[in-house]
Short mmCIF file of C-alpha atoms and ligand atoms in Angstrom, two decimals:
data_model
loop_
_atom_site.label_atom_id
_atom_site.label_comp_id
_atom_site.label_asym_id
_atom_site.label_seq_id
_atom_site.Cartn_x
_atom_site.Cartn_y
_atom_site.Cartn_z
CA MET A 1 -9.14 -87.49 22.97
CA ALA A 2 -10.24 -90.08 20.13
CA GLY A 3 -8.98 -93.58 20.37
CA PHE A 4 -8.38 -93.80 24.52
CA THR A 5 -9.27 -96.50 26.37
CA LEU A 6 -9.18 -98.30 29.90
CA LYS A 7 -8.09 -101.53 28.48
CA THR A 8 -4.64 -101.69 30.26
CA TYR A 9 -2.12 -104.34 29.37
CA PRO A 10 -1.15 -106.73 31.87
CA TRP A 11 2.46 -105.77 32.72
CA VAL A 12 3.08 -102.38 34.35
CA TYR A 13 6.02 -100.84 35.51
CA VAL A 14 6.28 -99.25 39.21
CA THR A 15 9.07 -97.50 40.77
CA LYS A 16 9.10 -95.76 44.10
CA PHE A 17 11.81 -92.96 45.33
CA ASP A 18 12.70 -94.05 48.99
CA GLY A 19 14.50 -90.95 50.07
CA GLN A 20 17.81 -92.13 48.22
CA ALA A 21 17.10 -94.17 45.14
CA TRP A 22 14.52 -95.13 42.84
CA LYS A 23 13.58 -98.93 43.40
CA GLY A 24 11.36 -100.23 40.56
CA ASP A 25 10.12 -103.46 38.73
CA SER A 26 7.59 -104.45 36.33
CA ILE A 27 4.04 -106.09 37.94
CA LEU A 28 2.15 -108.78 36.33
CA ASN A 29 -1.54 -107.93 36.70
CA PRO A 30 -4.70 -110.34 36.51
CA HIS A 31 -5.01 -111.62 32.92
CA LEU A 32 -5.99 -114.41 30.77
CA THR A 33 -4.76 -115.32 27.31
CA PRO A 34 -5.06 -112.75 24.59
CA GLU A 35 -7.85 -115.20 22.88
CA GLU A 36 -9.64 -115.96 26.20
CA GLU A 37 -9.99 -112.08 26.94
CA SER A 38 -11.39 -111.47 23.58
CA LYS A 39 -14.21 -114.15 24.31
CA LEU A 40 -15.32 -112.40 27.76
CA ASN A 41 -18.58 -110.98 27.77
CA GLU A 42 -18.79 -106.90 28.56
CA GLU A 43 -19.39 -107.58 32.26
CA GLU A 44 -16.34 -110.08 32.32
CA SER A 45 -14.24 -107.90 30.52
CA ALA A 46 -15.32 -104.89 32.67
CA ASN A 47 -14.38 -106.56 35.78
CA LEU A 48 -11.06 -107.82 34.31
CA PHE A 49 -10.11 -104.04 33.45
CA LYS A 50 -11.08 -102.78 36.89
CA LYS A 51 -8.86 -105.36 38.71
CA ARG A 52 -6.05 -104.03 36.19
CA ASN A 53 -6.49 -100.53 37.27
CA SER A 54 -6.56 -101.07 41.07
CA PHE A 55 -3.33 -102.96 41.32
CA LEU A 56 -1.38 -100.87 44.22
CA ASP A 57 -2.14 -100.14 47.60
CA LEU A 58 -1.55 -96.46 46.78
CA PRO A 59 -2.52 -94.31 49.46
CA VAL A 60 -6.08 -92.33 48.54
CA ILE A 61 -5.37 -89.20 50.33
CA ASN A 62 -2.29 -87.57 49.01
CA TYR A 63 -1.04 -84.58 47.16
CA THR A 64 -1.82 -85.85 43.91
CA SER A 65 -5.38 -86.83 44.78
CA GLN A 66 -6.04 -83.83 46.90
CA TYR A 67 -4.07 -80.75 44.83
CA GLY A 68 -3.40 -82.06 41.65
CA LEU A 69 0.52 -82.40 42.46
CA GLY A 70 1.65 -84.64 39.68
CA CYS A 71 2.78 -85.15 36.27
CA PHE A 72 2.17 -87.45 33.72
CA GLU A 73 3.72 -88.25 29.78
CA GLY A 74 1.98 -90.00 26.77
CA LEU A 75 4.02 -91.81 24.17
CA LYS A 76 3.17 -94.32 21.57
CA ALA A 77 4.34 -97.67 20.41
CA PHE A 78 3.73 -98.85 16.89
CA PRO A 79 3.76 -102.41 15.14
CA GLN A 80 6.38 -102.83 12.50
CA LYS A 81 6.36 -105.00 9.56
CA ASP A 82 8.83 -107.44 10.72
CA GLY A 83 6.89 -108.21 13.88
CA SER A 84 8.76 -106.02 16.34
CA PHE A 85 7.46 -102.93 18.07
CA LYS A 86 9.14 -99.50 18.16
CA ILE A 87 8.38 -96.29 20.43
CA PHE A 88 8.43 -93.06 19.11
CA ARG A 89 11.06 -90.48 20.75
CA PRO A 90 10.93 -91.88 24.20
CA GLU A 91 14.34 -90.13 25.01
CA GLU A 92 12.27 -87.12 24.61
CA ASN A 93 9.40 -88.17 27.00
CA ALA A 94 12.08 -89.42 29.63
CA GLN A 95 13.68 -85.85 29.65
CA ARG A 96 10.33 -83.77 29.84
CA PHE A 97 9.29 -86.08 32.53
CA PHE A 98 12.52 -85.46 34.29
CA ASN A 99 11.77 -81.70 33.93
CA SER A 100 8.44 -81.90 34.92
CA MET A 101 9.13 -83.62 38.01
CA THR A 102 11.92 -80.98 38.86
CA GLY A 103 9.65 -78.28 38.17
CA LEU A 104 7.07 -79.82 40.61
CA LYS A 105 9.91 -79.88 43.18
CA MET A 106 9.90 -83.67 43.72
CA PRO A 107 12.69 -85.93 43.31
CA ALA A 108 12.92 -86.67 39.50
CA LEU A 109 13.21 -89.96 37.93
CA PRO A 110 16.44 -90.13 36.08
CA THR A 111 16.07 -90.60 32.19
CA GLU A 112 18.04 -93.78 31.99
CA GLU A 113 15.61 -95.33 34.69
CA PHE A 114 12.72 -94.42 32.67
CA LEU A 115 14.07 -95.72 29.39
CA GLU A 116 14.88 -99.06 31.27
CA GLY A 117 11.68 -99.19 33.01
CA LEU A 118 9.54 -98.64 29.79
CA ASN A 119 11.69 -101.17 27.76
CA ASP A 120 11.33 -103.75 30.65
CA PHE A 121 7.39 -103.68 30.78
CA MET A 122 6.70 -103.32 27.31
CA SER A 123 8.95 -106.42 26.22
CA LYS A 124 7.07 -108.54 28.91
CA ASN A 125 3.72 -107.26 27.56
CA ILE A 126 5.02 -108.11 24.02
CA LYS A 127 5.98 -111.65 25.09
CA LEU A 128 2.31 -112.09 26.27
CA GLY A 129 1.21 -111.59 23.02
CA PHE A 130 -1.49 -108.89 23.61
CA PHE A 131 -0.28 -106.07 21.17
CA PRO A 132 -1.95 -105.53 17.94
CA LYS A 133 0.17 -107.09 14.87
CA TYR A 134 1.09 -105.04 12.15
CA ASN A 135 -1.43 -105.01 9.30
CA PRO A 136 -0.34 -104.51 5.60
CA GLU A 137 -4.06 -102.91 5.11
CA TRP A 138 -2.98 -99.91 7.09
CA GLU A 139 -0.31 -99.33 3.94
CA LYS A 140 -3.37 -98.59 1.82
CA ASP A 141 -4.19 -95.26 3.57
CA LYS A 142 -0.52 -94.60 4.53
CA TYR A 143 -1.24 -95.50 8.06
CA LEU A 144 -3.90 -93.25 8.85
CA SER A 145 -6.13 -96.29 9.91
CA GLY A 146 -2.97 -97.76 11.81
CA HIS A 147 -3.42 -99.06 15.26
CA SER A 148 -0.82 -98.05 17.93
CA ILE A 149 -0.34 -98.58 21.65
CA TYR A 150 -0.77 -95.72 24.05
CA ILE A 151 1.68 -95.26 27.01
CA ARG A 152 1.03 -93.45 30.29
CA PRO A 153 3.67 -93.02 32.75
CA PHE A 154 2.64 -90.77 35.56
CA SER A 155 3.79 -89.76 39.21
CA TYR A 156 1.91 -90.10 42.20
CA SER A 157 2.76 -88.76 45.63
CA GLU A 158 2.84 -90.34 49.21
CA ALA A 159 0.29 -90.13 51.66
CA ALA A 160 -0.56 -86.66 52.44
CA ILE A 161 -3.33 -84.20 53.39
CA GLY A 162 -1.52 -80.73 54.30
CA LEU A 163 0.00 -78.59 51.41
CA GLY A 164 3.60 -79.78 50.69
CA LEU A 165 5.92 -81.31 48.44
CA SER A 166 6.36 -84.91 47.53
CA PHE A 167 9.63 -86.23 48.70
CA LYS A 168 8.59 -89.81 48.25
CA PRO A 169 6.79 -90.09 44.72
CA TRP A 170 6.15 -93.40 42.86
CA VAL A 171 6.22 -93.32 38.94
CA ILE A 172 3.92 -95.98 37.29
CA MET A 173 4.05 -96.66 33.75
CA LEU A 174 1.26 -98.63 31.82
CA ALA A 175 0.31 -99.06 28.27
CA THR A 176 -3.35 -99.05 26.94
CA GLU A 177 -5.10 -100.00 23.87
CA VAL A 178 -5.79 -97.51 21.22
CA GLY A 179 -7.95 -97.47 18.21
CA ALA A 180 -7.20 -95.74 14.82
CA TYR A 181 -7.77 -92.22 15.05
CA PHE A 182 -10.98 -91.49 13.08
CA SER A 183 -11.21 -87.93 11.96
CA GLY A 184 -14.85 -88.14 11.85
CA GLY A 185 -17.46 -85.37 13.31
CA THR A 186 -16.59 -81.50 13.12
CA HIS A 187 -13.29 -79.69 12.73
CA LYS A 188 -14.50 -76.30 13.98
CA ALA A 189 -12.80 -74.70 16.48
CA VAL A 190 -13.48 -71.43 18.73
CA THR A 191 -11.32 -69.32 20.94
CA THR A 192 -11.98 -69.41 24.67
CA ASN A 193 -11.59 -66.58 27.04
CA MET A 194 -10.46 -69.01 29.84
CA ILE A 195 -6.67 -68.82 30.58
CA ARG A 196 -4.78 -72.09 30.41
CA ALA A 197 -1.70 -70.78 31.84
CA THR A 198 0.18 -67.71 33.17
CA GLU A 199 3.64 -66.52 32.87
CA HIS A 200 5.72 -67.67 35.91
CA GLY A 201 3.31 -70.67 36.35
CA THR A 202 3.17 -74.20 35.21
CA GLY A 203 2.14 -74.18 31.71
CA TRP A 204 5.29 -75.76 30.70
CA ILE A 205 5.18 -78.64 33.01
CA LYS A 206 2.88 -81.75 31.75
CA SER A 207 1.04 -81.65 35.13
CA ASN A 208 -2.21 -82.70 36.29
CA SER A 209 -3.37 -79.54 37.38
CA ASN A 210 -3.05 -77.74 34.00
CA TYR A 211 -5.89 -80.22 32.71
CA VAL A 212 -8.90 -78.82 34.56
CA ILE A 213 -9.03 -75.49 32.70
CA PRO A 214 -8.47 -77.10 29.08
CA THR A 215 -11.05 -79.98 30.06
CA LEU A 216 -13.74 -77.39 30.83
CA ALA A 217 -12.95 -75.02 27.86
CA LYS A 218 -13.01 -78.10 25.52
CA LYS A 219 -16.33 -79.43 26.84
CA GLN A 220 -17.83 -76.03 26.58
CA ALA A 221 -16.86 -75.67 23.10
CA GLU A 222 -17.88 -79.24 22.29
CA ALA A 223 -21.64 -78.39 23.81
CA ASP A 224 -21.40 -75.39 21.53
CA GLY A 225 -20.82 -77.52 18.38
CA TYR A 226 -16.95 -77.30 17.84
CA MET A 227 -14.37 -79.75 18.25
CA GLU A 228 -11.77 -77.90 19.80
CA ALA A 229 -11.15 -74.95 21.94
CA ILE A 230 -8.35 -72.31 21.41
CA PHE A 231 -6.45 -70.56 24.10
CA LEU A 232 -5.04 -67.32 23.70
CA ASP A 233 -2.30 -65.41 25.90
CA HIS A 234 -3.65 -64.21 29.45
CA LYS A 235 -2.21 -60.65 29.22
CA HIS A 236 -3.58 -59.27 25.93
CA GLN A 237 -6.07 -62.15 25.03
CA LYS A 238 -4.41 -61.50 21.70
CA TYR A 239 -1.70 -64.11 20.77
CA ILE A 240 -2.49 -67.80 19.97
CA GLU A 241 -1.26 -70.21 22.62
CA GLU A 242 -2.18 -73.84 22.28
CA GLY A 243 -5.45 -76.03 21.60
CA SER A 244 -6.82 -77.76 24.65
CA SER A 245 -4.05 -80.19 25.34
CA CYS A 246 -2.18 -79.92 21.70
CA ASN A 247 0.18 -77.46 20.12
CA ILE A 248 -1.16 -75.59 17.16
CA PHE A 249 0.09 -74.68 13.50
CA PHE A 250 -0.59 -72.37 10.93
CA ARG A 251 0.22 -72.36 7.31
CA LEU A 252 0.19 -68.93 6.04
CA LYS A 253 -0.88 -67.67 2.74
CA ASP A 254 2.90 -66.98 1.97
CA ASN A 255 3.38 -70.57 2.70
CA THR A 256 5.25 -70.08 5.86
CA LEU A 257 4.42 -72.54 8.58
CA VAL A 258 3.95 -70.70 12.17
CA THR A 259 3.52 -72.15 15.29
CA PRO A 260 3.70 -70.10 18.63
CA GLU A 261 7.21 -70.06 20.37
CA LEU A 262 7.68 -71.83 23.45
CA GLY A 263 7.94 -70.06 26.72
CA ASP A 264 6.59 -70.80 30.31
CA THR A 265 2.86 -71.09 29.06
CA ILE A 266 3.43 -73.36 26.26
CA LEU A 267 3.83 -77.10 26.61
CA PRO A 268 6.74 -78.21 24.68
CA GLY A 269 5.40 -80.95 22.49
CA ILE A 270 7.34 -83.63 21.02
CA THR A 271 4.80 -84.07 18.13
CA ARG A 272 5.44 -80.12 17.57
CA LYS A 273 9.16 -80.43 17.72
CA SER A 274 9.03 -83.47 15.15
CA ILE A 275 6.78 -81.58 12.83
CA ILE A 276 8.99 -78.69 12.72
CA GLN A 277 11.83 -80.96 11.93
CA LEU A 278 9.55 -82.57 9.04
CA ALA A 279 8.72 -79.36 7.71
CA ARG A 280 12.28 -77.93 7.53
CA ASP A 281 13.65 -81.23 6.16
CA LYS A 282 11.18 -80.39 3.02
CA GLY A 283 12.74 -76.86 2.98
CA ILE A 284 9.67 -75.06 4.20
CA THR A 285 10.35 -72.10 6.16
CA VAL A 286 8.87 -72.62 9.81
CA GLU A 287 8.58 -69.89 12.28
CA GLU A 288 8.29 -70.11 16.00
CA ARG A 289 6.94 -66.93 17.00
CA LYS A 290 4.05 -65.08 18.49
CA ILE A 291 1.28 -65.03 16.23
CA SER A 292 -2.07 -62.85 16.75
CA ILE A 293 -5.73 -64.17 16.37
CA ASP A 294 -6.09 -61.36 14.03
CA GLU A 295 -3.25 -62.63 11.67
CA VAL A 296 -4.50 -66.11 11.67
CA MET A 297 -8.06 -64.84 10.86
CA SER A 298 -6.73 -62.92 8.00
CA GLU A 299 -3.56 -65.00 6.70
CA ALA A 300 -3.91 -68.49 7.39
CA LYS A 301 -4.69 -71.12 4.89
CA GLU A 302 -4.13 -74.33 6.84
CA ALA A 303 -4.43 -74.83 10.69
CA PHE A 304 -3.76 -77.89 12.65
CA VAL A 305 -3.03 -79.33 15.89
CA THR A 306 -0.57 -81.90 17.23
CA GLY A 307 -0.13 -83.93 20.07
CA THR A 308 0.61 -87.74 20.56
CA ALA A 309 -2.85 -88.78 21.11
CA ALA A 310 -4.22 -87.05 18.07
CA GLY A 311 -1.21 -87.14 16.06
CA LEU A 312 -1.99 -84.25 13.76
CA THR A 313 -5.37 -83.11 13.45
CA HIS A 314 -6.70 -80.27 11.07
CA ILE A 315 -8.83 -77.46 11.88
CA GLY A 316 -11.15 -76.59 9.42
CA SER A 317 -12.15 -73.13 10.92
CA ILE A 318 -11.91 -70.73 13.74
CA THR A 319 -14.45 -68.89 15.20
CA HIS A 320 -13.51 -65.62 17.50
CA ASN A 321 -15.78 -63.08 18.69
CA GLY A 322 -18.49 -64.19 16.47
CA GLU A 323 -16.60 -64.23 13.27
CA THR A 324 -15.33 -67.33 11.36
CA ALA A 325 -12.49 -67.78 9.26
CA ASN A 326 -12.50 -71.00 7.13
CA PHE A 327 -9.24 -72.77 6.09
CA GLY A 328 -9.67 -74.71 2.82
CA ASP A 329 -12.36 -76.84 2.01
CA GLY A 330 -12.89 -78.27 5.44
CA LYS A 331 -10.57 -81.26 4.65
CA ILE A 332 -7.26 -81.56 5.61
CA GLY A 333 -4.81 -79.17 4.09
CA GLU A 334 -2.18 -80.21 1.52
CA LEU A 335 0.93 -79.48 3.97
CA ALA A 336 -0.82 -81.07 7.26
CA LEU A 337 -1.64 -84.40 5.11
CA ASP A 338 1.87 -84.29 3.90
CA LEU A 339 3.25 -84.11 7.29
CA LEU A 340 1.09 -86.49 8.77
CA GLU A 341 1.70 -89.24 6.21
CA ASN A 342 5.57 -88.44 6.81
CA LEU A 343 5.09 -88.99 10.24
CA LYS A 344 3.21 -91.99 10.37
CA GLY A 345 5.19 -93.53 7.57
CA ILE A 346 8.22 -93.06 10.00
CA GLN A 347 6.50 -94.45 12.79
CA TYR A 348 5.50 -97.76 11.12
CA GLY A 349 8.75 -98.16 9.38
CA ALA A 350 7.68 -97.42 5.82
CA ILE A 351 9.71 -94.34 5.31
CA GLU A 352 13.45 -94.02 6.57
CA ASP A 353 14.04 -92.84 9.95
CA LYS A 354 16.69 -90.13 9.21
CA HIS A 355 16.73 -88.60 12.67
CA ASN A 356 16.81 -91.82 14.68
CA TRP A 357 13.44 -91.27 16.15
CA MET A 358 12.22 -94.73 16.55
CA PHE A 359 13.38 -96.72 19.70
CA SER A 360 13.21 -100.50 19.47
CA ILE A 361 11.87 -102.51 22.25
CA LYS A 362 14.54 -104.94 23.18
C1 LIG B 401 0.98 -83.43 25.98
C2 LIG B 401 0.56 -82.11 25.55
C3 LIG B 401 0.83 -81.49 24.37
C4 LIG B 401 1.37 -82.39 23.18
O1 LIG B 401 2.69 -82.87 23.49
P1 LIG B 401 3.16 -84.11 22.71
O2 LIG B 401 4.48 -84.51 23.14
O3 LIG B 401 3.12 -83.93 21.29
O4 LIG B 401 2.26 -85.19 22.92
C5 LIG B 401 0.53 -80.30 23.87
N1 LIG B 401 -0.11 -79.30 24.73
C6 LIG B 401 -0.06 -79.63 26.19
C7 LIG B 401 -0.91 -78.97 26.88
C8 LIG B 401 0.08 -81.15 26.35
O5 LIG B 401 -0.28 -81.46 27.75
#
């Protein structure tokens, strides 16, 4: 996804389950001052970030590296006008991470400890002065060019080689620099006949293993000239499920907004949940239900995908079985833009946070 970088910030949080309790702390990795780091040449900078990405004696052979038994989260922090930083809905990520770990049958990190760890390492990074400062220039395009900080918590298993469950996992949280999301390039999407998730499987878990098929499908779609691959249900190849790692929405000609209903094959996105709320706040009818590819091809007038990394990205057309449906004139649709500006406005503190979504780093 656009904007991701391997430039991690120096403070990370590490906690491990010892069989009884979670024991965690923030760790400071090799760093210079922000000023000094900005002056490094490419090689020096690469070396520094390599050290920052190799900070623990984690076992190489384990359930995560061998069998994909692991889960993760993605969330973002936003610079505020008053110089502080706020994280978007971290309680939701804490709960989903707990559910994912539980779904993978490993001891789950309690949500309070997730939030404490998150706050601790983020506030220590703020003190070092690395995070991007609020820039009033972003107000000009309603924060579409705004910078943010991407936060990645993930689990990592103890050493192991046979098949088994993790009883003493680590949870690691780190933050990385992320650039503005530039919506350059194509916005064409294509359906794939690959299957992302099946009933009774792990599709609802934000697990490492779920990312293999979407990566293959998306890279194939890109090789064929598209931006995104769209998954259909595994039983009938008829109902829309998700994009490659994003939830999906359609605005129909009758102005209702439709998104596939949650179930065990769809990831419960926090952006999805927020967009549904923002649309309902505007008096728009939102339906969470099955929606077939045929209905989309004939009835949709806007389409977009949602996720923390992409925010909200419009889809200009969908190609299915050789036929293409175009939505609008290729630019972002009216409702999609309105919702995106609304979401960004809340995240950067320009629009009232009615639902108490923003978490102040203390
Ligand atoms: C993470 C993810 C999403 C988006 O979830 P957000 O909470 O909005 O970031 C959607 N689909 C899949 C498969 C995902 O892994």
